């Protein structure tokens, strides 16, 4: 059965069937050919997969992200960090990275972060005399932190298919996110010294305070959302809803950047996109249901433990597998389908689901920066009018740094597990 | 076709398209505000809506299927189109696309059929939801209904690609715009 399913999956994939549809199609074919179960289970499973209250946090986080991207929050954040670190060598590039880190804590999506920060920062960096390729590469790559630092949409998807705690995985993402951000900043400083990039004058205290006052609403949001989740005040879904209302309030009432009549227009693309994500999740879970019912995860675990003798090697192979799969399908879909297959294997090797989840998120982040599915690259192309090749070239040094971080996070589980183990277990 | 009817049809289609998009966005925003109100009431007025969790789950199903159906219209479902870039002639690309879309359409009509059957079954049993005590089959209706619209949208794409295949028009002429 598994051979038929794999074959069917790849044939349909190559023929260009949408991934969501081909998951259902593969399941339907396997059901008809190998079981006596009625296809009535298809709508049942699609329904059951969506019948979960955590799931709505995905459209909510995407909506608040699109509102903030359209509004003024990103610009204000940039003003704050720029006034504080702008005076150091490479200061503006450091500010760009920090702004990405902060915006990542507001939004759960990585392309959105690139749009929000990149549309302001890339032209500003180039104008200030920074190398063009470096500037584009930096913001495109740092924007991918959007999914590592909570809130994060791929993390919610992972928790849905793996049945783990969103709060724990969110918290586990903080240190790896800061690690990657720190490495990017270190590289920036190194490049700034090497190329003698200019620093602007130190901003006066007054300017800093003015920027802070303007940016306070944006700076408060992560505290409200994450603080709310960890103090037990609200569930992740409620936190996402609060962030939508908060973002709307700030943009409509405080800064008046968006008019009420524009709100549905601003939300439209995000709403459709998030529904498609929910739908692909439902389809993936339908297929997972069949695979689990047929005890495929056990078979996978038997196979893996027969050939691979340590968790270390297994994690290395998983990383390589995903990096390779990233060339034929997007890593989010790959994660949705494959992770549940490895559940039993993870148990046998004693690998923590949370740790594994962070590895998945970093692999997805890597996928966002590589063709052919690198959304960040396409967004950066749209922002700068450069070709895919030029943008990719700019990203290469950061990709290497990111790979180094991926290895570090894979083999030092404490980076991901320290915070959740200290505070939540 | 009579120009009057053709105009009327176009207006109607536009109204329906608008209607479904606005429904999607407004339902989502309304739900966000309700959740916010729920948090507010719990902490400041000391009472909470017990039905909120259940309502949001069923609305979630509605949203996912409605949005997925709109997504077919705009071509925003992820797919791997590398092969199309390799298959050199536009004609064959159209032929391939037409076949794939037919398969998608058939599949979703099947899902719709069984979704309807499931809903009717729940109706016969008189199943009620746990908190709201509302007939449960209503929650299943979006699955059936939007699977039908999705199926027809896939057939619509099939038709477009078939016409393009016959006429030999370029491939990029048919593309989902951005919402």
XYZ file of C-alpha atoms in Angstrom:
604
model
C 0.000 0.000 0.000
C 2.744 2.399 0.977
C 4.437 1.976 -2.406
C 1.217 2.763 -4.237
C 0.670 5.820 -2.096
C 4.188 7.161 -2.616
C 3.964 6.522 -6.334
C 0.548 8.127 -6.610
C 1.701 11.086 -4.538
C 4.716 11.865 -6.681
C 2.983 11.301 -10.022
C 0.211 13.712 -9.061
C 2.738 16.141 -7.627
C 4.686 16.235 -10.863
C 1.496 16.621 -12.876
C 0.933 19.831 -10.956
C -2.112 18.937 -8.894
C -2.471 21.282 -5.912
C -0.870 19.611 -2.899
C -4.045 19.783 -0.813
C -6.047 18.002 -3.498
C -3.451 15.375 -4.192
C -3.343 14.425 -0.505
C -7.068 13.703 -0.595
C -6.748 11.961 -3.960
C -3.965 9.683 -2.715
C -5.973 8.852 0.385
C -9.073 8.127 -1.695
C -7.188 5.829 -4.055
C -5.542 3.935 -1.196
C -8.892 3.603 0.577
C -10.578 2.196 -2.500
C -7.778 -0.133 -3.473
C -6.693 -1.554 -0.110
C -9.504 -1.224 2.379
C -13.203 -1.874 2.520
C -13.837 1.465 4.249
C -16.410 3.695 2.568
C -15.248 7.032 1.172
C -17.644 8.514 3.685
C -14.601 8.848 5.944
C -13.153 11.541 3.669
C -15.576 14.329 4.645
C -15.588 12.973 8.201
C -11.832 13.223 8.533
C -11.645 16.603 6.786
C -14.257 17.818 9.241
C -12.584 16.306 12.306
C -9.237 17.814 11.372
C -10.756 21.291 11.269
C -12.884 20.741 14.354
C -10.268 22.229 16.662
C -10.232 25.586 18.347
C -6.456 26.172 18.153
C -6.731 26.207 14.404
C -8.384 29.614 14.183
C -5.244 31.205 15.593
C -3.712 30.760 12.126
C -6.067 33.103 10.220
C -6.030 35.519 13.154
C -2.249 35.775 13.240
C -2.150 36.160 9.465
C -4.797 38.905 9.582
C -3.042 40.879 12.289
C 0.164 40.478 10.290
C -1.409 41.941 7.163
C -2.926 44.818 9.105
C 0.429 45.661 10.682
C 2.254 45.353 7.380
C -0.149 47.783 5.750
C -0.133 50.117 8.727
C 2.547 52.096 10.484
C 3.787 49.687 13.140
C 6.786 48.437 11.175
C 7.951 51.964 10.387
C 7.747 52.991 14.023
C 9.671 49.943 15.172
C 12.400 50.792 12.683
C 12.575 54.362 13.978
C 13.046 53.106 17.527
C 15.836 50.613 16.832
C 17.526 52.953 14.389
C 17.713 55.762 16.933
C 19.282 53.411 19.467
C 21.836 51.393 17.479
C 22.269 53.618 14.427
C 25.456 55.207 15.760
C 27.538 52.011 15.783
C 29.467 50.771 12.745
C 26.998 49.020 10.489
C 24.358 50.443 12.778
C 21.639 50.725 10.240
C 22.078 47.094 9.166
C 21.994 46.040 12.812
C 18.833 48.086 13.192
C 17.330 46.244 10.218
C 18.068 42.877 11.845
C 16.674 44.005 15.187
C 13.577 45.378 13.497
C 13.071 41.981 11.845
C 13.476 40.282 15.233
C 10.888 42.567 16.784
C 8.469 42.335 13.926
C 8.854 38.552 14.073
C 7.488 38.791 17.590
C 4.464 40.648 16.237
C 3.684 38.490 13.229
C 3.830 34.783 12.650
C 4.846 34.788 9.057
C 8.197 35.186 7.417
C 7.269 36.753 4.020
C 5.156 39.312 5.906
C 8.201 40.290 7.944
C 10.256 40.770 4.795
C 7.549 42.995 3.308
C 7.057 45.033 6.469
C 10.714 45.684 7.227
C 12.187 45.304 3.751
C 9.980 47.837 2.017
C 11.396 50.537 4.297
C 14.837 49.211 5.178
C 16.242 47.920 1.882
C 16.001 51.294 0.072
C 17.191 53.097 3.210
C 20.241 50.831 3.568
C 21.225 51.210 -0.070
C 20.776 54.970 0.150
C 22.986 55.099 3.247
C 25.818 53.521 1.268
C 25.561 49.878 2.242
C 26.343 47.259 -0.348
C 23.235 46.483 -2.360
C 23.589 42.725 -2.454
C 24.385 42.604 1.249
C 21.385 44.762 2.163
C 18.906 42.685 0.194
C 20.373 39.426 1.496
C 20.351 40.621 5.091
C 16.718 41.743 5.223
C 15.463 38.773 3.190
C 17.219 36.357 5.534
C 16.535 38.153 8.809
C 12.874 38.367 7.803
C 12.736 34.588 7.878
C 13.059 34.828 11.664
C 9.356 35.652 11.549
C 8.549 31.972 11.897
C 11.175 31.104 14.520
C 10.269 33.770 17.044
C 6.769 33.346 18.446
C 4.052 33.717 17.348
C 4.651 31.458 14.388
C 2.234 29.883 11.944
C 4.317 26.806 11.005
C 4.696 26.119 14.729
C 0.917 26.083 15.175
C 0.594 23.732 12.181
C 3.250 21.442 13.658
C 1.471 21.363 17.001
C -1.780 20.473 15.269
C -0.377 17.422 13.498
C 1.842 16.320 16.393
C -0.592 17.047 19.198
C 1.890 19.024 21.284
C 1.571 22.233 23.232
C 1.651 25.478 21.256
C 2.768 27.435 24.310
C 5.818 25.177 24.810
C 6.856 25.260 21.181
C 6.458 29.048 21.051
C 8.716 29.425 24.052
C 11.233 26.968 22.632
C 11.584 29.172 19.544
C 12.809 32.244 21.440
C 16.428 31.229 22.084
C 17.104 29.763 18.601
C 15.602 32.930 17.113
C 17.850 35.151 19.213
C 20.819 32.914 18.376
C 20.267 33.306 14.628
C 19.607 37.035 15.002
C 22.803 37.372 17.052
C 24.846 35.507 14.455
C 23.462 37.749 11.698
C 24.326 40.865 13.710
C 27.847 39.580 14.383
C 28.329 38.979 10.664
C 27.016 42.485 9.940
C 29.451 44.072 12.368
C 32.292 42.066 10.856
C 31.344 43.202 7.350
C 30.956 46.802 8.525
C 34.471 46.883 9.963
C 35.896 45.150 6.928
C 34.270 47.512 4.429
C 34.383 50.611 6.669
C 30.675 51.284 6.328
C 29.505 54.610 7.649
C 27.799 55.152 10.954
C 25.362 57.981 11.486
C 25.680 60.434 14.342
C 24.548 59.360 17.765
C 20.906 60.269 18.200
C 20.107 62.651 21.030
C 18.158 61.434 24.007
C 15.233 63.505 22.870
C 15.046 61.780 19.494
C 15.201 58.375 21.135
C 12.381 59.234 23.503
C 10.298 60.662 20.680
C 10.792 57.457 18.675
C 9.975 55.357 21.727
C 6.788 57.262 22.358
C 5.741 56.763 18.759
C 6.673 53.105 18.816
C 5.312 52.175 22.211
C 2.156 50.614 20.771
C 4.132 48.313 18.520
C 6.572 47.437 21.317
C 3.726 46.562 23.679
C 2.072 43.979 21.446
C 4.499 41.054 21.964
C 4.263 41.643 25.707
C 0.476 41.503 25.582
C 0.314 38.457 23.299
C 3.114 36.319 24.743
C 2.613 37.563 28.289
C -1.059 36.694 27.959
C -0.315 33.174 26.790
C 2.290 32.433 29.470
C 0.449 33.981 32.366
C -2.447 31.705 31.473
C -4.656 34.684 30.775
C -5.680 33.441 27.380
C -5.273 30.560 24.953
C -3.129 30.944 21.816
C -6.303 31.416 19.754
C -7.525 34.173 22.030
C -4.072 35.739 21.953
C -4.259 35.805 18.163
C -7.724 37.366 18.290
C -6.459 39.956 20.764
C -3.598 40.808 18.425
C -6.066 41.366 15.543
C -8.192 43.710 17.663
C -5.066 45.420 19.026
C -3.597 45.960 15.563
C -6.903 47.280 14.244
C -7.235 49.589 17.236
C -3.738 51.008 16.802
C -3.998 51.508 13.056
C -7.578 52.800 13.027
C -7.708 54.878 16.183
C -4.186 55.737 17.336
C -2.185 56.258 14.162
C -5.080 56.434 11.696
C -2.959 54.814 9.050
C -5.825 52.669 7.687
C -9.393 53.778 7.148
C -12.237 51.575 8.306
C -13.489 51.089 4.779
C -10.102 49.686 3.714
C -10.014 46.970 6.371
C -11.695 44.161 4.345
C -9.452 44.927 1.365
C -6.349 44.761 3.578
C -7.448 41.459 5.076
C -8.627 39.762 1.887
C -5.405 38.220 0.640
C -4.411 37.028 4.084
C -7.842 35.536 4.685
C -7.775 33.499 1.466
C -4.187 32.442 2.077
C -4.907 31.308 5.614
C -7.961 29.333 4.502
C -5.799 27.544 1.974
C -3.352 26.735 4.780
C -6.177 25.376 6.941
C -7.412 23.353 4.025
C -4.045 21.797 3.284
C -3.777 20.990 6.989
C -7.152 19.232 6.907
C -6.148 17.258 3.816
C -2.812 16.288 5.346
C -4.525 15.129 8.527
C -6.913 13.003 6.497
C -3.986 11.222 4.933
C -2.249 10.932 8.309
C -5.372 9.339 9.729
C -5.196 6.602 7.109
C -1.456 6.105 7.579
C -1.854 5.832 11.341
C -4.785 3.450 11.034
C -2.607 1.243 8.848
C 0.231 1.410 11.432
C 2.640 2.995 8.960
C 4.500 5.059 11.625
C 5.403 1.784 13.394
C 6.687 0.332 10.147
C 8.711 3.468 9.488
C 10.176 3.229 12.979
C 11.043 -0.459 12.479
C 12.715 0.357 9.216
C 14.641 3.330 10.579
C 15.837 1.594 13.751
C 16.997 -1.368 11.689
C 19.258 0.822 9.577
C 20.106 3.802 11.759
C 21.543 3.170 15.173
C 21.494 6.547 16.886
C 19.255 9.542 17.285
C 22.109 11.773 16.133
C 22.390 10.111 12.782
C 18.600 10.046 12.442
C 18.360 13.806 12.982
C 21.125 14.400 10.466
C 19.299 12.245 7.916
C 16.020 14.048 8.610
C 17.717 17.386 8.009
C 19.195 16.167 4.744
C 15.889 14.622 3.692
C 14.035 17.899 4.201
C 16.685 19.978 2.507
C 16.442 17.632 -0.474
C 12.633 17.560 -0.448
C 12.678 21.354 -0.407
C 13.606 21.228 -4.077
C 10.386 19.455 -5.126
C 7.780 20.675 -2.656
C 7.437 23.402 -0.080
C 8.791 22.457 3.320
C 5.616 23.351 5.204
C 3.668 20.676 3.322
C 6.567 18.247 3.678
C 6.601 18.853 7.428
C 2.843 18.342 7.705
C 2.980 14.969 5.963
C 6.271 13.566 7.232
C 6.448 14.617 10.878
C 3.549 12.422 12.029
C 5.184 9.494 10.226
C 8.230 9.899 12.452
C 6.322 9.999 15.746
C 7.127 6.415 16.662
C 10.748 6.790 15.556
C 11.158 9.902 17.731
C 9.770 7.968 20.695
C 12.210 5.124 20.214
C 15.198 7.457 19.970
C 13.929 9.517 22.890
C 13.915 12.765 20.928
C 11.699 15.487 22.372
C 8.790 16.534 20.125
C 9.446 20.175 20.967
C 13.101 19.928 20.018
C 12.173 18.164 16.794
C 9.566 20.862 16.123
C 12.184 23.594 16.351
C 14.383 21.686 13.900
C 11.406 21.499 11.544
C 10.810 25.232 11.835
C 14.452 25.993 11.048
C 14.308 23.673 8.049
C 11.211 25.516 6.864
C 13.029 28.793 7.400
C 15.811 27.478 5.209
C 13.200 26.523 2.608
C 11.868 30.094 2.601
C 15.297 31.259 1.429
C 16.009 28.761 -1.327
C 14.433 28.375 -4.764
C 12.092 27.053 -6.080
C 9.695 27.585 -3.150
C 11.522 30.358 -1.319
C 8.693 32.785 -0.702
C 11.035 35.309 0.913
C 13.093 35.448 -2.258
C 10.019 36.187 -4.346
C 8.879 38.864 -1.925
C 12.327 40.467 -2.008
C 12.282 40.303 -5.812
C 8.979 42.162 -5.764
C 10.349 44.791 -3.397
C 13.595 45.469 -5.221
C 12.993 44.659 -8.904
C 16.011 42.366 -8.868
C 16.169 38.949 -10.517
C 15.898 35.715 -8.556
C 19.578 35.070 -9.155
C 20.668 38.423 -7.713
C 18.521 38.057 -4.603
C 19.684 34.471 -4.079
C 23.304 35.557 -4.304
C 22.754 38.095 -1.577
C 21.183 35.447 0.613
C 23.982 32.856 0.245
C 26.261 34.001 3.113
C 23.277 34.148 5.450
C 22.154 30.702 4.344
C 25.532 29.322 5.362
C 25.219 30.997 8.770
C 21.696 29.628 9.064
C 22.883 26.101 8.282
C 25.509 26.408 11.007
C 22.759 27.466 13.438
C 20.602 24.564 12.281
C 23.378 22.104 13.101
C 23.917 23.765 16.462
C 20.208 23.649 17.323
C 19.948 20.044 16.143
C 22.781 18.803 18.337
C 22.356 21.039 21.362
C 18.745 20.339 22.369
C 19.129 22.645 25.377
C 18.970 25.696 23.104
C 15.359 24.856 22.344
C 14.421 23.021 25.528
C 15.973 25.244 28.189
C 13.174 27.828 28.392
C 10.161 25.498 28.219
C 11.757 23.037 30.648
C 12.546 25.784 33.128
C 9.232 27.578 32.976
C 6.556 25.248 31.709
C 7.303 21.693 32.811
C -26.354 34.681 -25.881
C -28.756 37.566 -25.618
C -26.686 40.571 -24.443
C -29.142 41.368 -21.684
C -28.858 37.899 -20.186
C -25.131 37.864 -20.610
C -24.907 41.165 -18.712
C -27.244 39.928 -16.039
C -25.154 36.787 -15.660
C -21.958 38.777 -15.305
C -23.464 41.100 -12.716
C -24.770 38.143 -10.787
C -21.406 36.372 -10.849
C -19.673 39.531 -9.680
C -22.139 39.967 -6.840
C -21.699 36.329 -5.785
C -17.912 36.592 -5.900
C -17.956 39.751 -3.827
C -20.431 38.213 -1.430
C -18.295 35.195 -0.683
C -15.109 37.204 -0.240
C -16.756 39.679 2.088
C -18.351 36.848 4.021
C -14.945 35.274 4.548
C -13.281 38.437 5.825
C -16.196 39.702 7.878
C -16.826 36.348 9.557
C -13.152 36.124 10.497
C -13.069 39.664 11.859
C -16.330 39.152 13.736
C -14.952 36.012 15.312
C -11.779 37.833 16.331
C -13.862 40.523 18.019
C -16.018 37.908 19.742
C -12.930 36.137 21.094
C -11.616 39.455 22.310
C -14.936 40.226 23.966
C -14.788 36.789 25.566
C -11.398 37.538 27.149
C -12.618 40.945 28.275
C -15.762 39.565 29.862
C -13.892 36.778 31.604
C -11.470 39.111 33.340
C -13.459 42.233 33.896
C -17.074 41.158 34.113
C -16.420 37.698 35.496
C -18.488 35.669 33.113
C -17.642 33.854 29.928
C -19.464 32.579 26.898
C -19.514 28.821 27.262
C -20.538 28.449 23.628
C -17.597 30.371 22.218
C -15.232 27.424 21.888
C -17.785 25.288 20.081
C -18.944 28.090 17.816
C -15.376 28.928 16.789
C -14.646 25.305 15.933
C -17.602 25.043 13.584
C -16.979 28.450 12.088
C -13.398 27.285 11.532
C -14.675 24.468 9.316
C -16.838 26.944 7.416
C -13.930 29.374 6.923
C -11.513 26.708 5.710
C -13.878 25.355 3.072
C -15.160 28.742 1.958
C -11.625 30.099 1.642
C -10.373 26.969 -0.100
C -13.108 27.418 -2.679
C -12.130 31.060 -3.236
C -8.529 29.898 -3.379
C -9.291 27.739 -6.428
C -10.604 30.816 -8.217
C -7.426 32.772 -7.560
C -5.116 29.808 -8.010
C -3.696 30.284 -4.521
C -3.444 26.587 -3.654
C 0.172 25.509 -3.557
C 1.177 23.228 -6.369
C 4.355 22.218 -8.083
C 4.454 23.683 -11.556
C 8.043 22.859 -12.431
C 6.999 20.306 -15.008
C 4.996 22.879 -16.912
C 8.091 24.925 -17.338
C 9.803 21.875 -18.820
C 7.019 20.649 -21.110
C 7.905 22.967 -23.901
C 4.758 23.590 -25.895
C 1.924 25.673 -24.467
C -0.579 23.293 -26.019
C 0.543 20.333 -23.985
C 0.634 22.368 -20.858
C -3.005 23.250 -21.434
C -3.859 19.608 -22.074
C -2.113 18.513 -18.883
C -3.749 21.255 -16.828
C -7.160 20.383 -18.234
C -6.745 16.748 -17.216
C -5.473 17.543 -13.731
C -8.295 19.993 -13.131
C -10.883 17.451 -14.274
C -9.492 14.957 -11.788
C -9.627 17.572 -9.020
C -13.205 18.456 -9.953
C -14.367 14.837 -9.916
C -12.669 14.226 -6.580
C -14.399 17.159 -4.938
C -17.786 16.208 -6.297
C -17.231 12.810 -4.676
C -16.278 14.497 -1.398
C -19.360 16.704 -1.706
C -21.587 13.690 -2.296
C -20.339 11.873 0.800
C -20.332 15.100 2.805
C -24.014 15.489 1.995
C -24.661 11.871 2.939
C -22.891 12.387 6.256
C -24.921 15.523 6.974
C -28.178 13.713 6.176
C -27.148 10.837 8.398
C -26.570 13.188 11.312
C -29.920 14.770 10.592
C -31.673 11.406 10.705
C -30.021 10.584 14.027
C -31.004 14.018 15.285
C -27.481 14.631 16.607
C -27.140 17.883 18.552
C -24.002 19.853 19.345
C -22.769 19.601 22.915
C -23.165 23.158 24.185
C -25.368 25.032 21.767
C -27.815 22.118 21.361
C -28.066 22.966 17.704
C -28.640 20.263 15.051
C -25.138 19.054 14.253
C -25.725 18.419 10.559
C -25.575 22.175 9.940
C -21.873 22.085 10.766
C -21.354 19.540 7.984
C -23.212 21.456 5.297
C -20.293 23.799 4.444
C -18.191 20.706 3.685
C -20.717 19.515 1.118
C -21.635 22.912 -0.283
C -18.159 24.339 -0.791
C -16.881 21.015 -2.126
C -19.460 21.435 -4.873
C -18.385 25.000 -5.640
C -14.764 23.899 -5.556
C -15.544 21.036 -7.922
C -17.264 23.383 -10.353
C -14.419 25.858 -10.189
C -11.998 23.091 -11.127
C -14.276 22.174 -14.057
C -14.339 25.822 -15.052
C -10.542 25.783 -15.198
C -10.723 22.581 -17.246
C -13.005 24.338 -19.718
C -10.703 27.341 -19.977
C -7.645 25.183 -20.579
C -9.502 23.012 -23.086
C -10.571 26.057 -25.098
C -7.027 27.388 -24.925
C -5.737 23.974 -26.012
C -8.019 23.964 -29.051
C -7.206 27.536 -29.997
C -3.543 27.180 -29.145
C -3.442 30.353 -27.079
C -0.438 31.107 -24.850
C -0.241 29.552 -21.400
C 0.129 32.683 -19.343
C -3.205 33.995 -20.596
C -4.969 31.956 -17.904
C -3.823 32.794 -14.464
C -5.476 33.346 -11.165
C -5.134 37.004 -10.219
C -4.396 38.061 -6.679
C -7.366 38.628 -4.420
